């Protein structure tokens, strides 16, 4: 998996995306990312962790909990600040980063 | 006569060093409550106490300082720890946060050492990551009881001193992706793990010793990275086999460039300071003035 190549494909979805690193693994900040949840348009900072984190094969972190969506939200410290993630298992790491992002967003759709 | 005369072998400046030091304690149950008590006796001057829980009856087998009256009053564990400290040091600098450590990060960032006495691998992994990011030494302690079937039970545990740049809990093999995965799959079904006061005491005393070793070492070759294992059935604490193997190795999990706050935004920081100072201004107005103003507004 070429992190720089994957990051370029994420940038086509979110021009303001930033590539960071946590525990030596790539993490993508998606500032003010727009997505749909329960038929509503939401905009929020997201953090895509396209490799294993806290026992999940990949994770998507949200700046705030998405009201009424997702289950078992837990708080995490990533890149020096606090983020929320629902329990949403099984989004495989062996796929393109945009596909990982979309699969996680289905957890709060 | 100085209260700390009999520990003067810790160094001519040890009283001052300990007094000026601030230790963050995350988890004030069976393990953390012992550590707090010892640091208070030692003369550590500053504390950030973090635990969201209140004492319950089943904690009284091990929570140092907890009483039946506390159970009756459903006292916060941070309040019990604060009382224990003030019993020896009335003027100690204490910040108590009755919440998860994620809500105490602004205060924990300012600590000289953080001691973690938390239950899960997920918590210790993230707490250590936080400490590394802010270049703070982290002392981790944990205890386990394993069912050996016909051979009874094995009490074991470990204490690790994890310093920026040096081997971490992952280097030690204590935190692994497999363990984190097992924990995540058991989400919500984690029961109360077995805990006994004497084993917690051994591990807490070992942790308190490592904290002092970091602040005011009393022998010239005190090691920086320490990984001690406890065999509660044999009654011994000894260096883990990994300790010698990992000595002097660099940690690949927390690279040097991953320090500080990469998402720090001065505009958000200033806005937060401003909202804090507004709260402080409200709090400075005497209560009777606030009451008068409230009734005036309410009646108008
Ligand atoms: Zn490491």
Short mmCIF file of C-alpha atoms in Angstrom, two decimals, chain B residues 1-6:
data_model
loop_
_atom_site.label_atom_id
_atom_site.label_comp_id
_atom_site.label_asym_id
_atom_site.label_seq_id
_atom_site.Cartn_x
_atom_site.Cartn_y
_atom_site.Cartn_z
CA UNK B 1 13.12 18.28 62.54
CA UNK B 2 12.15 17.71 58.95
CA UNK B 3 9.38 15.19 58.22
CA UNK B 4 11.52 13.74 55.41
CA UNK B 5 14.85 13.41 57.32
CA UNK B 6 14.93 9.65 57.10
#
